[in-house]
């Protein structure tokens, strides 16, 4: 199961690949990038392209982070239970 | 390192409603990016391959051709044609899958794959069951699929490809593919799916996908593209993506390089008429001279020279077979009594005339053979055959039987998005309100290109009131999909015949109408050297056949006929009935066929935009002196009073003044009539002036002559074509004059055809003294027929009666109907048909009252089993109109309205005819065929006819009035109009110059329409 969200987060991503991110005062370190892809939002509403990372944190959490290439910010888009 | 990579999985817009780019665009982009090879692999199609290879050759790119195949079980493989046999194999595969599967969902069977040769199969990607299995880690299924393929295709002809297109799961897919590659010893390669040329084409690809799937833009669907990565990536981008495995890139390049380009553009694949070319030439010569003796009797040396000249060129260019074949088709049709006539530039040929292909005597008329065929332009000559539409398919069947179904097919056309279709399709995807979509679509001028919507919005007053902003995305999207092919259709008359089985050239498919068509269009077919025939249906020939079945040629120069034409009374006459032609005739005052040839050619965009109509008429009427810019022009232009009217004259002027060779001159004509970019025109103009000066023509004169030619630079007729049409025009005018009842009866029976609705033709027949007898089940046939000086309307004319008309006539043939009860008893009709017959008066012959008959039926008191019927529709007035309007026209509106209109100061169209020039007048009528032809100034001029119960008056509306009132004229449906304007008379023509118009609302008409007729 997973929960879909669209929450702005601060991400440490040297060379574009997330290494750690902060969510609600908690810092998560990335252990493994499981998959990565690109997707385009609702282009007819002017939404841009996201680079999405499915990753596993050192605590064993499974998340999806997306970098919005138009807005230039990171979003937490999915949290797996 | 990455230079050796080539894209092997590329889709163009010939993957209908999937791909976004033209094949030519993809090739040009590949060349720009530095690629030296490219493959085209459209989904289940090679329809873009010819233009793809043609463009690739012009840019020095190696072109490989294949197809993206869908299998019966949901698998997807890419197949590339490695050899010529491979291409043939691919064509067979596609033909079988298209013809053996439901339309629009062709599937290749595994069994078909057993027979393929010379092809390389690329396996991979997430599309299809193989990729799906790997993505769900179902290794066994993936192995099973691969094993199945390996059982049919040698391992060295299979590649497993890796994609890195930014999609989720790519890593998993890659791992699985590499594992299988190692397990089975299959070489891996890099591939990238290309569905749009550049990254910014993504949204168009997405929209097209929505259109294909029939889903709104907001809907989710697994087939919609997730990202914008599926574009033609550069070698650098591909190198970056696969920097860890450059050998996979190299392998892709090698695979594409191994595939041979399939087409040989220099080949001539015509069917052989006889044993060899020499034999065909001998047969042709014999038949031509036989025909010449039939036509001319004694053969003069000049005629023999002309025939020999034509035969020499035809034989040298290898077209003897072609002429024999066309002559054979004409012979077949004539032997069966089917009317057939050649049109187009073929009528420039004496050989075609002698063979009976055309009816225009090119020798006597001095037509230029080089317009039809010349050594420098060794293209297939264009012979179009017009055939009585009732027999066109029989003639086509003969061609199929003569050359075999494997060698013969209909040519396809690619239906493209135009303004109306784009608005309707995109409007649904964008979820715009249906009624607004329809309103907007209907207001777009017919045939307007989809990328002209934005321009039309600004220019056309009828679009005012619709917010462009609201439709912004639709307009933008329409501009992008304009001209893209959306599905394949059947060419109107094109049939292709080849020496080889067509499966070796291109696949066949089935059109929506069930016709087997070759999946190449007419230009492709000609490029590949296949023989193309245009067998066109012409209803006018059926009319002539009905009127005078035993007369091939009516008496020449009939005075009465020409007098009638000269008065502009040409409604119902082939090619001469438009308002412009009717206005021309009183000025032209034609007296012989040549004048009609000129008339047909004059009302064309070329002479109109070239401003040649006015000078032609003034010179003809002696109001202006006939002058020539150069003495050498006189022999060429004398017959058209010094103005350029025909395409042949353009060629002759270029030959005589600038010394162009025949082929060069023809190229000039083509540039002028087709390309017409400023650059091209300027370049050819410079060449013309230079050559003319070299021949001693003064620079100013040469420039002036070129300006005169350039003025013509738009679509104009060839003289031969105009002559062929003029002969038909004369024949129809002759019969309309001498036997109007028979002629108009035939014309009404073969509708739809011509310029006017049926009620206008009925009015014209009445005008010529023909009485119109109502349809009557006791006497009418299905079609209309002459009864003395009257026309008995056919039952088939009544809207909604359809095939019941045949049933009625058949039953009456057994025994006449003696009463209504007898009729009802013997002919069981659906109640709507009965109602339509009743309303049209077709049951009046029984003496009963129409309303009574309907009410009887409604109450179930009839005698034919309607006792239980309780929902018989109320016979409303609109219903009455619908069933009667095709015959009665505006009478039904205006007769009851007339007292009211008279009180308001409206004149009838008949009264307009008696008014002096400049008289201000008000007229009410139904507008007919409003249109905006191109003008030299570029300003809009609208022509239409206004019709009331007394006839027609032609109206013209200039730009300023159009901008104020155009929206009331160009409506979705026909509305009666009130028009204010001034009477204009010019050289015997009368028109109404519109100053103001407004619609008369139908509701008010309904209020005044009395409850009668039922």
PDB file of C-alpha atoms in Angstrom, chain B residues 132-356:
ATOM      1  CA  UNK B 132       5.245  -7.067 -19.424  1.00  0.00           C
ATOM      2  CA  UNK B 133       6.487 -10.493 -18.346  1.00  0.00           C
ATOM      3  CA  UNK B 134       9.934  -9.158 -17.571  1.00  0.00           C
ATOM      4  CA  UNK B 135       8.508  -6.212 -15.649  1.00  0.00           C
ATOM      5  CA  UNK B 136       6.608  -8.570 -13.387  1.00  0.00           C
ATOM      6  CA  UNK B 137       9.668 -10.838 -13.131  1.00  0.00           C
ATOM      7  CA  UNK B 138       7.856 -13.611 -14.940  1.00  0.00           C
ATOM      8  CA  UNK B 139      10.958 -15.043 -16.527  1.00  0.00           C
ATOM      9  CA  UNK B 140       9.238 -18.240 -17.659  1.00  0.00           C
ATOM     10  CA  UNK B 141       6.721 -16.392 -19.826  1.00  0.00           C
ATOM     11  CA  UNK B 142       9.433 -14.243 -21.354  1.00  0.00           C
ATOM     12  CA  UNK B 143      11.470 -17.369 -22.124  1.00  0.00           C
ATOM     13  CA  UNK B 144       8.419 -18.975 -23.680  1.00  0.00           C
ATOM     14  CA  UNK B 145       7.872 -16.031 -26.020  1.00  0.00           C
ATOM     15  CA  UNK B 146      11.509 -15.941 -27.031  1.00  0.00           C
ATOM     16  CA  UNK B 147      11.580 -19.691 -27.618  1.00  0.00           C
ATOM     17  CA  UNK B 148       8.523 -19.405 -29.846  1.00  0.00           C
ATOM     18  CA  UNK B 149      10.256 -16.778 -31.921  1.00  0.00           C
ATOM     19  CA  UNK B 150      13.476 -18.803 -32.069  1.00  0.00           C
ATOM     20  CA  UNK B 151      11.526 -21.750 -33.432  1.00  0.00           C
ATOM     21  CA  UNK B 152      10.538 -19.607 -36.401  1.00  0.00           C
ATOM     22  CA  UNK B 153      13.426 -17.204 -36.890  1.00  0.00           C
ATOM     23  CA  UNK B 154      17.164 -18.044 -36.770  1.00  0.00           C
ATOM     24  CA  UNK B 155      18.966 -16.693 -33.728  1.00  0.00           C
ATOM     25  CA  UNK B 156      21.274 -14.520 -35.839  1.00  0.00           C
ATOM     26  CA  UNK B 157      18.195 -12.699 -37.155  1.00  0.00           C
ATOM     27  CA  UNK B 158      17.044 -11.693 -33.676  1.00  0.00           C
ATOM     28  CA  UNK B 159      18.305  -8.911 -31.443  1.00  0.00           C
ATOM     29  CA  UNK B 160      17.233  -8.122 -27.919  1.00  0.00           C
ATOM     30  CA  UNK B 161      17.127  -4.412 -27.377  1.00  0.00           C
ATOM     31  CA  UNK B 162      17.599  -2.286 -24.296  1.00  0.00           C
ATOM     32  CA  UNK B 163      15.790   1.014 -23.896  1.00  0.00           C
ATOM     33  CA  UNK B 164      16.659   3.829 -21.536  1.00  0.00           C
ATOM     34  CA  UNK B 165      13.723   6.082 -22.181  1.00  0.00           C
ATOM     35  CA  UNK B 166      13.169   7.357 -18.653  1.00  0.00           C
ATOM     36  CA  UNK B 167      10.359   4.958 -17.849  1.00  0.00           C
ATOM     37  CA  UNK B 168       9.861   3.235 -14.492  1.00  0.00           C
ATOM     38  CA  UNK B 169      11.085  -0.321 -14.410  1.00  0.00           C
ATOM     39  CA  UNK B 170      13.740   0.129 -17.075  1.00  0.00           C
ATOM     40  CA  UNK B 171      16.398  -1.389 -14.849  1.00  0.00           C
ATOM     41  CA  UNK B 172      14.333  -4.471 -14.253  1.00  0.00           C
ATOM     42  CA  UNK B 173      13.630  -4.795 -17.939  1.00  0.00           C
ATOM     43  CA  UNK B 174      17.290  -4.400 -18.769  1.00  0.00           C
ATOM     44  CA  UNK B 175      18.365  -7.048 -16.286  1.00  0.00           C
ATOM     45  CA  UNK B 176      15.866  -9.513 -17.678  1.00  0.00           C
ATOM     46  CA  UNK B 177      16.835  -8.851 -21.278  1.00  0.00           C
ATOM     47  CA  UNK B 178      20.547  -9.224 -20.570  1.00  0.00           C
ATOM     48  CA  UNK B 179      19.923 -12.471 -18.768  1.00  0.00           C
ATOM     49  CA  UNK B 180      17.962 -13.833 -21.736  1.00  0.00           C
ATOM     50  CA  UNK B 181      20.535 -12.525 -24.195  1.00  0.00           C
ATOM     51  CA  UNK B 182      23.237 -14.510 -22.381  1.00  0.00           C
ATOM     52  CA  UNK B 183      21.029 -17.559 -22.018  1.00  0.00           C
ATOM     53  CA  UNK B 184      20.063 -17.769 -25.699  1.00  0.00           C
ATOM     54  CA  UNK B 185      23.148 -16.251 -27.271  1.00  0.00           C
ATOM     55  CA  UNK B 186      21.198 -13.362 -28.744  1.00  0.00           C
ATOM     56  CA  UNK B 187      23.066 -10.123 -29.337  1.00  0.00           C
ATOM     57  CA  UNK B 188      21.803  -7.136 -27.337  1.00  0.00           C
ATOM     58  CA  UNK B 189      21.575  -3.689 -28.842  1.00  0.00           C
ATOM     59  CA  UNK B 190      20.491  -0.223 -27.796  1.00  0.00           C
ATOM     60  CA  UNK B 191      17.223   1.170 -29.048  1.00  0.00           C
ATOM     61  CA  UNK B 192      15.126   4.189 -28.357  1.00  0.00           C
ATOM     62  CA  UNK B 193      11.440   4.439 -29.168  1.00  0.00           C
ATOM     63  CA  UNK B 194      10.792   7.471 -31.347  1.00  0.00           C
ATOM     64  CA  UNK B 195       7.202   8.731 -31.548  1.00  0.00           C
ATOM     65  CA  UNK B 196       7.823  12.431 -32.025  1.00  0.00           C
ATOM     66  CA  UNK B 197      10.632  14.246 -33.761  1.00  0.00           C
ATOM     67  CA  UNK B 198      11.616  16.720 -31.091  1.00  0.00           C
ATOM     68  CA  UNK B 199      10.975  16.815 -27.399  1.00  0.00           C
ATOM     69  CA  UNK B 200       8.364  19.544 -27.749  1.00  0.00           C
ATOM     70  CA  UNK B 201       6.288  17.275 -29.982  1.00  0.00           C
ATOM     71  CA  UNK B 202       5.351  15.276 -26.907  1.00  0.00           C
ATOM     72  CA  UNK B 203       2.046  16.990 -26.276  1.00  0.00           C
ATOM     73  CA  UNK B 204       0.942  16.439 -29.856  1.00  0.00           C
ATOM     74  CA  UNK B 205       1.816  12.742 -29.517  1.00  0.00           C
ATOM     75  CA  UNK B 206      -0.171  12.647 -26.285  1.00  0.00           C
ATOM     76  CA  UNK B 207      -3.166  14.377 -27.894  1.00  0.00           C
ATOM     77  CA  UNK B 208      -3.089  12.033 -30.873  1.00  0.00           C
ATOM     78  CA  UNK B 209      -3.000   9.094 -28.468  1.00  0.00           C
ATOM     79  CA  UNK B 210      -6.080  10.438 -26.696  1.00  0.00           C
ATOM     80  CA  UNK B 211      -7.805  10.874 -30.069  1.00  0.00           C
ATOM     81  CA  UNK B 212      -6.993   7.296 -31.004  1.00  0.00           C
ATOM     82  CA  UNK B 213      -8.126   5.887 -27.687  1.00  0.00           C
ATOM     83  CA  UNK B 214     -11.212   8.087 -27.650  1.00  0.00           C
ATOM     84  CA  UNK B 215     -10.488   9.370 -24.164  1.00  0.00           C
ATOM     85  CA  UNK B 216     -10.513  12.896 -22.748  1.00  0.00           C
ATOM     86  CA  UNK B 217      -7.277  14.620 -21.908  1.00  0.00           C
ATOM     87  CA  UNK B 218      -7.953  14.267 -18.193  1.00  0.00           C
ATOM     88  CA  UNK B 219      -8.298  10.495 -18.372  1.00  0.00           C
ATOM     89  CA  UNK B 220      -5.547   8.121 -17.357  1.00  0.00           C
ATOM     90  CA  UNK B 221      -4.597   5.357 -19.756  1.00  0.00           C
ATOM     91  CA  UNK B 222      -1.651   3.014 -19.847  1.00  0.00           C
ATOM     92  CA  UNK B 223      -1.030   3.715 -23.526  1.00  0.00           C
ATOM     93  CA  UNK B 224      -0.579   7.436 -22.975  1.00  0.00           C
ATOM     94  CA  UNK B 225       3.051   8.557 -22.917  1.00  0.00           C
ATOM     95  CA  UNK B 226       4.349   9.130 -19.421  1.00  0.00           C
ATOM     96  CA  UNK B 227       7.179  11.408 -20.424  1.00  0.00           C
ATOM     97  CA  UNK B 228       8.568  13.450 -23.264  1.00  0.00           C
ATOM     98  CA  UNK B 229      11.598  11.264 -23.884  1.00  0.00           C
ATOM     99  CA  UNK B 230      10.352   9.428 -26.939  1.00  0.00           C
ATOM    100  CA  UNK B 231      11.873  11.836 -29.434  1.00  0.00           C
ATOM    101  CA  UNK B 232      14.713  11.446 -31.906  1.00  0.00           C
ATOM    102  CA  UNK B 233      17.639  11.752 -29.537  1.00  0.00           C
ATOM    103  CA  UNK B 234      20.968  12.918 -30.887  1.00  0.00           C
ATOM    104  CA  UNK B 235      24.018  10.630 -31.127  1.00  0.00           C
ATOM    105  CA  UNK B 236      25.445  12.544 -28.151  1.00  0.00           C
ATOM    106  CA  UNK B 237      22.348  11.955 -26.030  1.00  0.00           C
ATOM    107  CA  UNK B 238      22.312   8.283 -26.956  1.00  0.00           C
ATOM    108  CA  UNK B 239      26.040   8.083 -26.241  1.00  0.00           C
ATOM    109  CA  UNK B 240      25.442   9.591 -22.836  1.00  0.00           C
ATOM    110  CA  UNK B 241      22.565   7.218 -22.063  1.00  0.00           C
ATOM    111  CA  UNK B 242      24.603   4.178 -23.027  1.00  0.00           C
ATOM    112  CA  UNK B 243      28.057   5.339 -22.100  1.00  0.00           C
ATOM    113  CA  UNK B 244      28.560   2.108 -20.150  1.00  0.00           C
ATOM    114  CA  UNK B 245      27.766  -0.038 -23.200  1.00  0.00           C
ATOM    115  CA  UNK B 246      28.938   1.587 -26.423  1.00  0.00           C
ATOM    116  CA  UNK B 247      28.921  -1.839 -28.092  1.00  0.00           C
ATOM    117  CA  UNK B 248      25.103  -1.874 -27.852  1.00  0.00           C
ATOM    118  CA  UNK B 249      25.016   1.397 -29.774  1.00  0.00           C
ATOM    119  CA  UNK B 250      27.367   0.002 -32.389  1.00  0.00           C
ATOM    120  CA  UNK B 251      25.248  -3.097 -32.740  1.00  0.00           C
ATOM    121  CA  UNK B 252      22.172  -0.951 -33.440  1.00  0.00           C
ATOM    122  CA  UNK B 253      24.081   0.940 -36.107  1.00  0.00           C
ATOM    123  CA  UNK B 254      25.224  -2.302 -37.711  1.00  0.00           C
ATOM    124  CA  UNK B 255      21.721  -3.735 -37.771  1.00  0.00           C
ATOM    125  CA  UNK B 256      20.313  -0.674 -39.535  1.00  0.00           C
ATOM    126  CA  UNK B 257      23.260  -0.592 -41.933  1.00  0.00           C
ATOM    127  CA  UNK B 258      22.668  -4.235 -42.873  1.00  0.00           C
ATOM    128  CA  UNK B 259      19.139  -3.489 -44.005  1.00  0.00           C
ATOM    129  CA  UNK B 260      18.890  -2.687 -47.667  1.00  0.00           C
ATOM    130  CA  UNK B 261      16.744   0.239 -48.785  1.00  0.00           C
ATOM    131  CA  UNK B 262      13.791  -1.499 -50.411  1.00  0.00           C
ATOM    132  CA  UNK B 263      12.759   0.721 -53.294  1.00  0.00           C
ATOM    133  CA  UNK B 264      14.203   1.136 -56.741  1.00  0.00           C
ATOM    134  CA  UNK B 265      12.851   4.453 -57.895  1.00  0.00           C
ATOM    135  CA  UNK B 266      14.028   4.034 -61.464  1.00  0.00           C
ATOM    136  CA  UNK B 267      12.052   0.856 -62.125  1.00  0.00           C
ATOM    137  CA  UNK B 268       9.015   0.646 -64.398  1.00  0.00           C
ATOM    138  CA  UNK B 269       6.669  -2.080 -63.222  1.00  0.00           C
ATOM    139  CA  UNK B 270       3.915  -1.672 -65.805  1.00  0.00           C
ATOM    140  CA  UNK B 271       2.130  -4.813 -66.886  1.00  0.00           C
ATOM    141  CA  UNK B 272       3.285  -5.974 -70.292  1.00  0.00           C
ATOM    142  CA  UNK B 273       0.638  -5.579 -72.908  1.00  0.00           C
ATOM    143  CA  UNK B 274       2.268  -7.929 -75.368  1.00  0.00           C
ATOM    144  CA  UNK B 275       5.379 -10.107 -75.458  1.00  0.00           C
ATOM    145  CA  UNK B 276       7.758  -7.169 -75.340  1.00  0.00           C
ATOM    146  CA  UNK B 277       8.070  -3.437 -75.772  1.00  0.00           C
ATOM    147  CA  UNK B 278       8.557  -3.715 -79.536  1.00  0.00           C
ATOM    148  CA  UNK B 279       5.457  -5.815 -79.905  1.00  0.00           C
ATOM    149  CA  UNK B 280       3.375  -3.371 -77.837  1.00  0.00           C
ATOM    150  CA  UNK B 281       4.696  -0.505 -79.959  1.00  0.00           C
ATOM    151  CA  UNK B 282       3.699  -2.335 -83.138  1.00  0.00           C
ATOM    152  CA  UNK B 283       0.202  -3.010 -81.824  1.00  0.00           C
ATOM    153  CA  UNK B 284      -0.137   0.595 -80.729  1.00  0.00           C
ATOM    154  CA  UNK B 285       0.955   1.875 -84.144  1.00  0.00           C
ATOM    155  CA  UNK B 286      -1.535  -0.373 -85.919  1.00  0.00           C
ATOM    156  CA  UNK B 287      -4.428   0.647 -83.682  1.00  0.00           C
ATOM    157  CA  UNK B 288      -3.585   4.333 -83.873  1.00  0.00           C
ATOM    158  CA  UNK B 289      -3.559   4.336 -87.661  1.00  0.00           C
ATOM    159  CA  UNK B 290      -6.791   2.357 -87.776  1.00  0.00           C
ATOM    160  CA  UNK B 291      -8.349   4.942 -85.513  1.00  0.00           C
ATOM    161  CA  UNK B 292      -6.880   7.806 -87.505  1.00  0.00           C
ATOM    162  CA  UNK B 293      -8.422   6.471 -90.721  1.00  0.00           C
ATOM    163  CA  UNK B 294     -11.761   6.147 -88.930  1.00  0.00           C
ATOM    164  CA  UNK B 295     -11.604   9.713 -87.629  1.00  0.00           C
ATOM    165  CA  UNK B 296      -9.977  11.569 -90.512  1.00  0.00           C
ATOM    166  CA  UNK B 297     -10.418   9.400 -93.577  1.00  0.00           C
ATOM    167  CA  UNK B 298      -7.475  10.613 -95.621  1.00  0.00           C
ATOM    168  CA  UNK B 299      -4.316  11.141 -93.618  1.00  0.00           C
ATOM    169  CA  UNK B 300      -2.515  14.350 -94.490  1.00  0.00           C
ATOM    170  CA  UNK B 301       1.300  14.461 -94.274  1.00  0.00           C
ATOM    171  CA  UNK B 302       0.987  16.903 -91.365  1.00  0.00           C
ATOM    172  CA  UNK B 303      -1.263  14.531 -89.493  1.00  0.00           C
ATOM    173  CA  UNK B 304       1.070  11.611 -90.149  1.00  0.00           C
ATOM    174  CA  UNK B 305       3.998  13.710 -88.919  1.00  0.00           C
ATOM    175  CA  UNK B 306       2.097  14.503 -85.738  1.00  0.00           C
ATOM    176  CA  UNK B 307       1.134  10.885 -85.139  1.00  0.00           C
ATOM    177  CA  UNK B 308       4.693   9.729 -85.796  1.00  0.00           C
ATOM    178  CA  UNK B 309       6.043  12.394 -83.440  1.00  0.00           C
ATOM    179  CA  UNK B 310       3.734  11.234 -80.670  1.00  0.00           C
ATOM    180  CA  UNK B 311       4.388   7.549 -81.308  1.00  0.00           C
ATOM    181  CA  UNK B 312       8.117   8.134 -81.256  1.00  0.00           C
ATOM    182  CA  UNK B 313       8.005   9.828 -77.855  1.00  0.00           C
ATOM    183  CA  UNK B 314       5.538   7.304 -76.422  1.00  0.00           C
ATOM    184  CA  UNK B 315       7.699   4.399 -77.577  1.00  0.00           C
ATOM    185  CA  UNK B 316      10.988   5.961 -76.519  1.00  0.00           C
ATOM    186  CA  UNK B 317       9.642   6.621 -73.048  1.00  0.00           C
ATOM    187  CA  UNK B 318       8.287   3.081 -72.838  1.00  0.00           C
ATOM    188  CA  UNK B 319       4.600   3.987 -72.564  1.00  0.00           C
ATOM    189  CA  UNK B 320       3.303   1.877 -75.472  1.00  0.00           C
ATOM    190  CA  UNK B 321       1.998  -0.752 -73.035  1.00  0.00           C
ATOM    191  CA  UNK B 322       0.235   1.944 -71.073  1.00  0.00           C
ATOM    192  CA  UNK B 323      -1.619   3.342 -74.084  1.00  0.00           C
ATOM    193  CA  UNK B 324      -2.643  -0.128 -75.235  1.00  0.00           C
ATOM    194  CA  UNK B 325      -3.942  -0.912 -71.781  1.00  0.00           C
ATOM    195  CA  UNK B 326      -5.994   2.277 -71.475  1.00  0.00           C
ATOM    196  CA  UNK B 327      -7.369   1.832 -74.996  1.00  0.00           C
ATOM    197  CA  UNK B 328      -8.385  -1.698 -74.070  1.00  0.00           C
ATOM    198  CA  UNK B 329     -10.330  -0.452 -71.052  1.00  0.00           C
ATOM    199  CA  UNK B 330     -12.097   2.156 -73.171  1.00  0.00           C
ATOM    200  CA  UNK B 331     -12.891  -0.523 -75.744  1.00  0.00           C
ATOM    201  CA  UNK B 332     -14.331  -2.762 -73.049  1.00  0.00           C
ATOM    202  CA  UNK B 333     -16.579   0.027 -71.780  1.00  0.00           C
ATOM    203  CA  UNK B 334     -17.757   1.091 -75.231  1.00  0.00           C
ATOM    204  CA  UNK B 335     -18.513  -2.458 -76.327  1.00  0.00           C
ATOM    205  CA  UNK B 336     -20.882  -2.719 -73.407  1.00  0.00           C
ATOM    206  CA  UNK B 337     -22.462   0.610 -74.146  1.00  0.00           C
ATOM    207  CA  UNK B 338     -20.991   2.391 -71.128  1.00  0.00           C
ATOM    208  CA  UNK B 339     -20.253   6.024 -71.787  1.00  0.00           C
ATOM    209  CA  UNK B 340     -16.600   6.793 -71.209  1.00  0.00           C
ATOM    210  CA  UNK B 341     -14.412   9.731 -72.053  1.00  0.00           C
ATOM    211  CA  UNK B 342     -10.811  10.694 -71.339  1.00  0.00           C
ATOM    212  CA  UNK B 343     -10.188  13.946 -69.574  1.00  0.00           C
ATOM    213  CA  UNK B 344      -7.145  15.872 -68.494  1.00  0.00           C
ATOM    214  CA  UNK B 345      -4.071  16.496 -70.569  1.00  0.00           C
ATOM    215  CA  UNK B 346      -4.593  13.225 -72.482  1.00  0.00           C
ATOM    216  CA  UNK B 347      -6.793  15.304 -74.750  1.00  0.00           C
ATOM    217  CA  UNK B 348      -3.593  16.962 -75.957  1.00  0.00           C
ATOM    218  CA  UNK B 349      -2.715  13.737 -77.727  1.00  0.00           C
ATOM    219  CA  UNK B 350      -3.741  12.769 -81.227  1.00  0.00           C
ATOM    220  CA  UNK B 351      -2.790   9.180 -80.407  1.00  0.00           C
ATOM    221  CA  UNK B 352      -5.257   9.181 -77.506  1.00  0.00           C
ATOM    222  CA  UNK B 353      -7.910  10.609 -79.828  1.00  0.00           C
ATOM    223  CA  UNK B 354      -7.263   8.003 -82.502  1.00  0.00           C
ATOM    224  CA  UNK B 355      -7.447   5.239 -79.914  1.00  0.00           C
ATOM    225  CA  UNK B 356     -10.834   6.537 -78.805  1.00  0.00           C
TER     226      UNK B 356
END
